[in-house]
Amino acid sequence: MSEAQELEVLRNKIDSLDNEIHKLINERARCAQEVAEVKQKYAAPGEHVVFYRPEREAQVLRKVMARNEGPLADESMARLFREIMSQCLALEEPLNVAYLGPEGTFTQQAAVKHFGHAVQCAGQVSIADVFREVESGNANYGVVPVENSTEGVVTHTLDTFVHSNLNICGEVALRIHHHLLVRQDATESEIRRIYSHAQSLGQCRLWLDQNYPNVERIAVSSNAEAARRAALESGAAAIASEAAAELYDLVMKSAKIEDRPDNTTRFLIIGPQKTLSSGDDKTSILVSSRNQPGALYQVLEPFHQAGISMTRIESRPSASGTWNYVFFIDFEGHADDANIAPVLDNLRKISVDFKCLGSYPKAVL
Ligand SMILES: O=C(O)C(=O)C[C@]1(C(=O)O)C=C[C@@H](O)C=C1
């Protein structure tokens, strides 16, 4: 057989497989529409029907990864299913997602990674605005950064939870690569200012000390804003993502300049609903205690007793006079789990204030 003939045989096979896949995807979409009807049928009169089910989505993606035999990588296959589910959910209910903008931020990438491309994303100017959009019902869900492996916690996000009634219903981890971006017409000697978000300047501190020790570093509200300025001002550069480079027509002068190659940011999905157990979950709580000897020990000891694995603890000074410290604690498991519910009940009793910020599936992708 000639090359053309061999290709024709294989392409015919691909065409017929595509046909099958196409039919199956639409069959799946019709099923999702039926799921939506069932959800509506069983909702109480006037009840807000919740179409988005993070626990089910996590289970679907975990199953995809577990049964995958290749040659496609587990993660690549899960990303394909992520998109299929995103489109199926959009048939049930088109979602609006507020994220810490503007367009081109890592938070936007996190939103797309978590929800897929079938949601309507709206960039907000601050973390507080993301919370407000969801609280007012303008957006169904919100996405905010919460911690970075190099720079630590995003204090703004934690502090906003203190006065918010929203729940955490998901998490996303994103590997963060920073690039030094300049205008197409820029030359080395022309860089006099480098713009970026304070967190990103921190994540590239050593690289900047080595390569641009005498250049002014200016913290701005987001990396995308930094890119926007670098595009407008001569003598300016930005530390930002590849997406921001494309958006603002900048070129990458130096790529992957983050000090630590494993630089990762964790984002939270916030929404009005509580999430059911997916079988592999995390819970975030906020606990305040008095400034007295043994207070922190009292908070932590029940976790140890119950064999609950803590993944993070963060303390923040209390804004009100009544709280001396606020502890933000993440641990493995769901608030409804038999070994966890009594620990939370106990904490509720012994703390000055206590809030369960939400139980949610561990990030799959
Ligand atoms: O199982 C459901 O509840 C569905 O709505 C179906 C489906 C899916 O496409 O698999 C879609 C949206 C939900 O967020 C979860 C899963």
Tab-separated table of C-alpha atoms and ligand atoms in Angstrom:
chain	number	residue	atom	x	y	z
A	1	MET	CA	0.000	0.000	0.000
A	2	SER	CA	1.135	3.569	-0.636
A	3	GLU	CA	1.333	6.227	2.075
A	4	ALA	CA	-1.886	7.797	0.764
A	5	GLN	CA	-3.699	4.443	0.888
A	6	GLU	CA	-2.484	3.628	4.409
A	7	LEU	CA	-3.525	7.074	5.606
A	8	GLU	CA	-6.917	6.683	4.002
A	9	VAL	CA	-7.590	3.433	5.866
A	10	LEU	CA	-6.621	4.974	9.196
A	11	ARG	CA	-8.522	8.197	8.553
A	12	ASN	CA	-11.646	6.252	7.662
A	13	LYS	CA	-11.296	4.494	10.992
A	14	ILE	CA	-10.876	7.844	12.774
A	15	ASP	CA	-13.968	9.193	10.976
A	16	SER	CA	-16.094	6.292	12.109
A	17	LEU	CA	-14.761	6.550	15.698
A	18	ASP	CA	-15.491	10.297	15.668
A	19	ASN	CA	-19.013	9.458	14.589
A	20	GLU	CA	-19.467	7.186	17.593
A	21	ILE	CA	-17.835	9.633	20.021
A	22	HIS	CA	-20.012	12.443	18.638
A	23	LYS	CA	-23.211	10.454	19.188
A	24	LEU	CA	-22.128	9.398	22.663
A	25	ILE	CA	-21.269	12.946	23.734
A	26	ASN	CA	-24.723	14.145	22.697
A	27	GLU	CA	-26.311	11.168	24.434
A	28	ARG	CA	-24.414	12.167	27.570
A	29	ALA	CA	-25.579	15.781	27.149
A	30	ARG	CA	-29.211	14.627	26.876
A	31	CYS	CA	-28.709	12.640	30.074
A	32	ALA	CA	-27.445	15.777	31.824
A	33	GLN	CA	-30.593	17.598	30.647
A	34	GLU	CA	-32.673	14.852	32.237
A	35	VAL	CA	-30.624	15.179	35.429
A	36	ALA	CA	-31.549	18.889	35.427
A	37	GLU	CA	-35.246	18.017	35.100
A	38	VAL	CA	-35.010	15.619	38.048
A	39	LYS	CA	-33.289	18.282	40.165
A	40	GLN	CA	-36.090	20.714	39.328
A	41	LYS	CA	-38.831	18.166	39.978
A	42	TYR	CA	-37.630	17.458	43.521
A	43	ALA	CA	-36.928	21.069	44.494
A	44	ALA	CA	-39.314	22.614	47.032
A	45	PRO	CA	-41.486	25.456	45.676
A	46	GLY	CA	-39.364	28.602	45.441
A	47	GLU	CA	-36.188	26.687	46.293
A	48	HIS	CA	-33.100	27.676	44.334
A	49	VAL	CA	-32.148	24.593	42.315
A	50	VAL	CA	-28.439	23.798	42.521
A	51	PHE	CA	-27.264	22.374	39.206
A	52	TYR	CA	-23.513	22.533	39.770
A	53	ARG	CA	-22.394	19.566	41.908
A	54	PRO	CA	-18.661	19.773	42.656
A	55	GLU	CA	-18.600	16.443	44.502
A	56	ARG	CA	-20.040	14.581	41.500
A	57	GLU	CA	-17.681	16.333	39.077
A	58	ALA	CA	-14.692	15.322	41.208
A	59	GLN	CA	-15.937	11.711	41.268
A	60	VAL	CA	-16.372	11.670	37.477
A	61	LEU	CA	-12.865	13.023	36.925
A	62	ARG	CA	-11.335	10.600	39.431
A	63	LYS	CA	-13.018	7.691	37.643
A	64	VAL	CA	-11.680	8.919	34.301
A	65	MET	CA	-8.145	9.009	35.683
A	66	ALA	CA	-8.451	5.637	37.412
A	67	ARG	CA	-9.712	3.743	34.365
A	68	ASN	CA	-7.456	5.439	31.825
A	69	GLU	CA	-5.141	3.019	30.060
A	70	GLY	CA	-3.469	5.441	27.667
A	71	PRO	CA	-1.853	6.253	25.351
A	72	LEU	CA	-3.325	9.595	26.451
A	73	ALA	CA	-2.043	10.681	29.875
A	74	ASP	CA	-4.526	10.512	32.798
A	75	GLU	CA	-4.504	14.272	33.134
A	76	SER	CA	-5.015	14.900	29.416
A	77	MET	CA	-8.001	12.552	29.394
A	78	ALA	CA	-9.432	14.188	32.517
A	79	ARG	CA	-9.107	17.602	30.853
A	80	LEU	CA	-11.157	16.372	27.892
A	81	PHE	CA	-13.869	15.113	30.229
A	82	ARG	CA	-13.616	18.374	32.182
A	83	GLU	CA	-14.691	20.183	28.998
A	84	ILE	CA	-17.484	17.732	28.199
A	85	MET	CA	-18.910	18.144	31.709
A	86	SER	CA	-18.526	21.905	31.450
A	87	GLN	CA	-20.684	21.906	28.297
A	88	CYS	CA	-23.208	19.518	29.875
A	89	LEU	CA	-23.540	21.757	32.934
A	90	ALA	CA	-24.020	24.800	30.666
A	91	LEU	CA	-27.040	23.007	29.148
A	92	GLU	CA	-28.469	22.608	32.652
A	93	GLU	CA	-27.654	26.169	33.725
A	94	PRO	CA	-25.224	28.686	32.165
A	95	LEU	CA	-22.929	29.730	35.031
A	96	ASN	CA	-21.437	33.128	35.764
A	97	VAL	CA	-18.096	32.966	37.558
A	98	ALA	CA	-16.432	36.008	39.149
A	99	TYR	CA	-12.643	35.891	39.424
A	100	LEU	CA	-9.881	38.215	40.588
A	101	GLY	CA	-9.189	39.997	37.307
A	102	PRO	CA	-8.494	41.634	35.033
A	103	GLU	CA	-8.390	39.321	32.050
A	104	GLY	CA	-5.103	37.420	31.801
A	105	THR	CA	-4.575	36.762	35.531
A	106	PHE	CA	-3.641	33.354	36.947
A	107	THR	CA	-6.969	33.411	38.770
A	108	GLN	CA	-8.728	33.440	35.393
A	109	GLN	CA	-6.647	30.419	34.349
A	110	ALA	CA	-7.638	28.711	37.596
A	111	ALA	CA	-11.328	29.444	36.906
A	112	VAL	CA	-11.110	27.847	33.463
A	113	LYS	CA	-9.108	24.897	34.807
A	114	HIS	CA	-11.795	24.249	37.392
A	115	PHE	CA	-15.012	24.970	35.462
A	116	GLY	CA	-13.940	24.399	31.842
A	117	HIS	CA	-14.627	26.808	29.003
A	118	ALA	CA	-18.442	26.768	29.025
A	119	VAL	CA	-18.834	29.273	31.874
A	120	GLN	CA	-19.076	33.039	31.572
A	121	CYS	CA	-16.122	34.513	33.503
A	122	ALA	CA	-16.158	38.098	34.800
A	123	GLY	CA	-12.943	39.698	36.116
A	124	GLN	CA	-13.235	41.759	39.323
A	125	VAL	CA	-10.848	44.423	40.610
A	126	SER	CA	-10.466	43.025	44.122
A	127	ILE	CA	-10.928	39.889	46.206
A	128	ALA	CA	-13.687	41.681	48.149
A	129	ASP	CA	-15.488	42.354	44.851
A	130	VAL	CA	-15.371	38.655	43.952
A	131	PHE	CA	-17.062	37.858	47.276
A	132	ARG	CA	-19.593	40.681	46.740
A	133	GLU	CA	-20.528	39.496	43.246
A	134	VAL	CA	-21.314	36.021	44.564
A	135	GLU	CA	-23.084	37.299	47.682
A	136	SER	CA	-25.321	39.559	45.584
A	137	GLY	CA	-26.163	36.733	43.187
A	138	ASN	CA	-24.629	38.506	40.183
A	139	ALA	CA	-22.236	35.585	39.898
A	140	ASN	CA	-23.006	31.949	40.764
A	141	TYR	CA	-19.467	31.233	41.994
A	142	GLY	CA	-16.205	33.033	42.618
A	143	VAL	CA	-12.514	32.160	42.331
A	144	VAL	CA	-9.866	33.709	44.614
A	145	PRO	CA	-6.194	32.911	45.312
A	146	VAL	CA	-5.518	31.670	48.857
A	147	GLU	CA	-1.881	30.594	49.107
A	148	ASN	CA	1.328	30.292	47.157
A	149	SER	CA	4.045	27.719	47.791
A	150	THR	CA	6.801	30.378	47.698
A	151	GLU	CA	5.134	33.470	49.120
A	152	GLY	CA	2.639	31.986	51.561
A	153	VAL	CA	-0.885	32.976	52.331
A	154	VAL	CA	-3.039	35.576	50.550
A	155	THR	CA	-4.132	37.383	53.694
A	156	HIS	CA	-6.868	39.369	51.941
A	157	THR	CA	-8.754	36.213	51.056
A	158	LEU	CA	-8.574	34.776	54.577
A	159	ASP	CA	-9.628	38.057	56.153
A	160	THR	CA	-12.627	38.371	53.824
A	161	PHE	CA	-13.938	34.980	54.970
A	162	VAL	CA	-14.342	36.291	58.520
A	163	HIS	CA	-17.391	38.367	57.543
A	164	SER	CA	-18.727	36.322	54.651
A	165	ASN	CA	-21.403	33.654	54.660
A	166	LEU	CA	-20.169	32.038	51.468
A	167	ASN	CA	-18.889	28.475	51.467
A	168	ILE	CA	-15.764	27.049	49.951
A	169	CYS	CA	-16.944	24.487	47.413
A	170	GLY	CA	-13.727	23.625	45.628
A	171	GLU	CA	-9.994	24.152	45.284
A	172	VAL	CA	-7.660	24.391	42.310
A	173	ALA	CA	-3.882	24.190	42.244
A	174	LEU	CA	-2.052	25.906	39.406
A	175	ARG	CA	1.643	25.629	38.599
A	176	ILE	CA	2.745	29.236	38.219
A	177	HIS	CA	5.317	30.263	35.636
A	178	HIS	CA	6.367	33.903	35.521
A	179	HIS	CA	7.952	35.589	32.539
A	180	LEU	CA	9.619	38.953	32.054
A	181	LEU	CA	7.552	40.665	29.384
A	182	VAL	CA	8.517	43.698	27.339
A	183	ARG	CA	7.216	45.560	24.300
A	184	GLN	CA	8.293	44.314	20.898
A	185	ASP	CA	10.449	47.459	20.447
A	186	ALA	CA	12.207	47.320	23.861
A	187	THR	CA	15.937	46.836	24.359
A	188	GLU	CA	17.915	45.757	27.440
A	189	SER	CA	19.027	49.270	28.440
A	190	GLU	CA	15.488	50.544	28.262
A	191	ILE	CA	14.125	48.594	31.241
A	192	ARG	CA	13.817	51.136	34.048
A	193	ARG	CA	10.748	49.822	35.851
A	194	ILE	CA	9.395	46.342	36.433
A	195	TYR	CA	5.727	46.024	37.281
A	196	SER	CA	4.018	43.046	38.870
A	197	HIS	CA	1.751	41.986	41.695
A	198	ALA	CA	3.577	42.048	45.062
A	199	GLN	CA	3.238	38.245	45.352
A	200	SER	CA	4.866	37.714	41.950
A	201	LEU	CA	7.681	40.154	42.704
A	202	GLY	CA	8.262	38.042	45.823
A	203	GLN	CA	8.231	34.797	43.846
A	204	CYS	CA	10.961	36.166	41.522
A	205	ARG	CA	12.981	38.090	44.151
A	206	LEU	CA	16.279	36.218	43.739
A	207	TRP	CA	16.090	36.287	39.956
A	208	LEU	CA	15.441	40.044	40.032
A	209	ASP	CA	18.305	40.611	42.513
A	210	GLN	CA	20.650	38.782	40.145
A	211	ASN	CA	19.468	40.167	36.833
A	212	TYR	CA	17.963	43.583	37.513
A	213	PRO	CA	19.364	44.642	40.911
A	214	ASN	CA	19.048	48.369	40.233
A	215	VAL	CA	15.759	48.472	38.424
A	216	GLU	CA	12.756	49.828	40.291
A	217	ARG	CA	10.145	47.176	41.205
A	218	ILE	CA	6.620	48.493	41.330
A	219	ALA	CA	3.790	46.479	42.876
A	220	VAL	CA	0.444	46.849	41.105
A	221	SER	CA	-2.997	45.305	41.587
A	222	SER	CA	-2.447	42.292	39.308
A	223	ASN	CA	0.006	40.779	36.846
A	224	ALA	CA	-2.359	41.576	34.012
A	225	GLU	CA	-2.375	45.238	35.100
A	226	ALA	CA	1.447	45.066	35.089
A	227	ALA	CA	1.366	43.765	31.507
A	228	ARG	CA	-1.084	46.488	30.493
A	229	ARG	CA	1.280	49.165	31.838
A	230	ALA	CA	4.343	47.584	30.225
A	231	ALA	CA	2.510	47.712	26.899
A	232	LEU	CA	1.776	51.421	27.309
A	233	GLU	CA	4.992	52.812	28.877
A	234	SER	CA	8.391	52.773	27.272
A	235	GLY	CA	11.155	51.638	29.648
A	236	ALA	CA	8.751	49.364	31.485
A	237	ALA	CA	8.618	45.575	31.801
A	238	ALA	CA	6.138	43.278	33.520
A	239	ILE	CA	6.343	39.988	35.320
A	240	ALA	CA	3.265	38.093	34.215
A	241	SER	CA	1.902	34.993	32.508
A	242	GLU	CA	2.044	33.840	28.912
A	243	ALA	CA	-1.682	34.605	28.662
A	244	ALA	CA	-1.014	38.218	29.658
A	245	ALA	CA	1.792	38.423	27.058
A	246	GLU	CA	-0.630	37.374	24.333
A	247	LEU	CA	-3.376	39.645	25.566
A	248	TYR	CA	-1.180	42.761	25.650
A	249	ASP	CA	1.011	41.887	22.665
A	250	LEU	CA	4.240	41.674	24.680
A	251	VAL	CA	7.271	39.472	24.079
A	252	MET	CA	8.920	37.159	26.565
A	253	LYS	CA	12.363	38.550	27.320
A	254	SER	CA	13.080	35.865	29.914
A	255	ALA	CA	10.926	32.805	30.515
A	256	LYS	CA	10.165	30.936	33.756
A	257	ILE	CA	11.930	33.344	36.090
A	258	GLU	CA	10.241	32.136	39.304
A	259	ASP	CA	12.811	31.356	42.011
A	260	ARG	CA	11.341	27.950	42.752
A	261	PRO	CA	10.513	25.600	39.883
A	262	ASP	CA	7.627	24.047	41.840
A	263	ASN	CA	5.967	27.442	42.385
A	264	THR	CA	2.259	26.649	42.803
A	265	THR	CA	-0.745	28.744	43.775
A	266	ARG	CA	-3.861	27.330	45.353
A	267	PHE	CA	-7.219	28.944	44.587
A	268	LEU	CA	-10.602	28.499	46.240
A	269	ILE	CA	-14.014	28.277	44.632
A	270	ILE	CA	-16.605	30.128	46.709
A	271	GLY	CA	-20.353	29.843	46.420
A	272	PRO	CA	-23.616	29.904	48.343
A	273	GLN	CA	-24.024	26.120	48.595
A	274	LYS	CA	-22.701	23.422	50.881
A	275	THR	CA	-20.999	20.552	49.073
A	276	LEU	CA	-21.714	16.906	49.796
A	277	SER	CA	-18.962	14.380	50.403
A	278	SER	CA	-17.077	13.198	47.315
A	279	GLY	CA	-15.197	10.522	49.263
A	280	ASP	CA	-11.882	12.401	49.162
A	281	ASP	CA	-12.402	15.840	50.652
A	282	LYS	CA	-10.888	18.658	52.620
A	283	THR	CA	-12.492	20.997	55.134
A	284	SER	CA	-11.541	24.565	56.022
A	285	ILE	CA	-12.530	26.115	59.325
A	286	LEU	CA	-11.966	29.378	61.134
A	287	VAL	CA	-11.511	29.261	64.916
A	288	SER	CA	-10.785	32.080	67.309
A	289	SER	CA	-9.371	31.574	70.757
A	290	ARG	CA	-8.439	33.755	73.690
A	291	ASN	CA	-4.857	34.801	74.165
A	292	GLN	CA	-4.226	32.462	77.069
A	293	PRO	CA	-1.724	29.679	77.712
A	294	GLY	CA	-2.658	26.450	75.965
A	295	ALA	CA	-5.336	28.018	73.730
A	296	LEU	CA	-3.842	26.757	70.478
A	297	TYR	CA	-3.143	23.370	72.032
A	298	GLN	CA	-6.825	23.121	73.009
A	299	VAL	CA	-7.821	23.787	69.413
A	300	LEU	CA	-5.393	21.298	67.885
A	301	GLU	CA	-5.526	18.444	70.360
A	302	PRO	CA	-8.971	17.082	69.278
A	303	PHE	CA	-7.661	16.709	65.713
A	304	HIS	CA	-4.761	14.630	66.955
A	305	GLN	CA	-7.066	12.519	69.140
A	306	ALA	CA	-9.385	11.775	66.211
A	307	GLY	CA	-6.487	10.983	63.855
A	308	ILE	CA	-7.434	13.798	61.490
A	309	SER	CA	-4.674	14.966	59.199
A	310	MET	CA	-4.183	18.722	59.106
A	311	THR	CA	-2.922	20.187	55.870
A	312	ARG	CA	-2.523	23.819	56.903
A	313	ILE	CA	-2.828	26.208	59.819
A	314	GLU	CA	-2.601	29.950	59.493
A	315	SER	CA	-3.034	32.532	62.224
A	316	ARG	CA	-4.282	36.071	61.612
A	317	PRO	CA	-4.636	38.913	64.080
A	318	SER	CA	-8.255	39.474	64.924
A	319	ALA	CA	-9.866	42.652	63.580
A	320	SER	CA	-12.375	42.921	66.426
A	321	GLY	CA	-11.324	43.396	70.036
A	322	THR	CA	-13.044	40.223	71.156
A	323	TRP	CA	-10.798	37.896	69.176
A	324	ASN	CA	-7.139	37.804	69.812
A	325	TYR	CA	-6.198	35.354	67.107
A	326	VAL	CA	-8.075	33.784	64.271
A	327	PHE	CA	-6.810	30.411	63.126
A	328	PHE	CA	-7.562	29.162	59.641
A	329	ILE	CA	-7.248	25.391	59.606
A	330	ASP	CA	-7.496	22.985	56.660
A	331	PHE	CA	-7.757	19.268	57.280
A	332	GLU	CA	-8.549	16.098	55.396
A	333	GLY	CA	-12.105	14.785	55.428
A	334	HIS	CA	-15.663	16.114	55.217
A	335	ALA	CA	-17.492	17.943	58.035
A	336	ASP	CA	-20.221	15.252	57.918
A	337	ASP	CA	-17.743	12.346	58.356
A	338	ALA	CA	-18.366	10.320	61.505
A	339	ASN	CA	-14.891	11.030	62.948
A	340	ILE	CA	-14.975	14.746	62.115
A	341	ALA	CA	-18.455	15.957	63.120
A	342	PRO	CA	-17.798	15.440	66.910
A	343	VAL	CA	-14.451	17.287	66.697
A	344	LEU	CA	-16.163	20.266	65.093
A	345	ASP	CA	-18.941	20.200	67.700
A	346	ASN	CA	-16.327	20.280	70.439
A	347	LEU	CA	-14.460	23.185	68.794
A	348	ARG	CA	-17.731	25.099	68.506
A	349	LYS	CA	-18.103	24.817	72.294
A	350	ILE	CA	-14.570	25.746	73.367
A	351	SER	CA	-13.763	28.568	70.938
A	352	VAL	CA	-14.698	32.243	71.126
A	353	ASP	CA	-15.947	31.932	67.595
A	354	PHE	CA	-16.079	29.116	65.110
A	355	LYS	CA	-17.059	28.888	61.465
A	356	CYS	CA	-16.945	25.992	59.052
A	357	LEU	CA	-15.920	27.627	55.772
A	358	GLY	CA	-16.770	24.510	53.806
A	359	SER	CA	-15.981	20.926	52.914
A	360	TYR	CA	-15.001	20.368	49.300
A	361	PRO	CA	-13.407	17.772	47.015
A	362	LYS	CA	-9.617	17.710	46.921
A	363	ALA	CA	-8.398	19.146	43.633
A	364	VAL	CA	-8.380	16.422	40.957
A	365	LEU	CA	-6.600	18.211	38.112
B	1	LIG	O1	-24.668	14.586	38.000
B	1	LIG	C1	-25.165	15.702	37.954
B	1	LIG	O2	-25.707	16.234	38.946
B	1	LIG	C2	-25.116	16.469	36.704
B	1	LIG	O3	-25.677	17.545	36.657
B	1	LIG	C3	-24.322	15.972	35.540
B	1	LIG	C4	-22.926	16.581	35.479
B	1	LIG	C5	-22.140	15.836	34.357
B	1	LIG	O4	-22.104	16.343	33.248
B	1	LIG	O5	-21.662	14.742	34.649
B	1	LIG	C6	-23.029	18.023	35.130
B	1	LIG	C7	-22.970	18.994	36.087
B	1	LIG	C8	-22.740	18.753	37.513
B	1	LIG	O6	-21.944	19.715	38.088
B	1	LIG	C9	-22.223	17.393	37.739
B	1	LIG	C10	-22.237	16.429	36.774
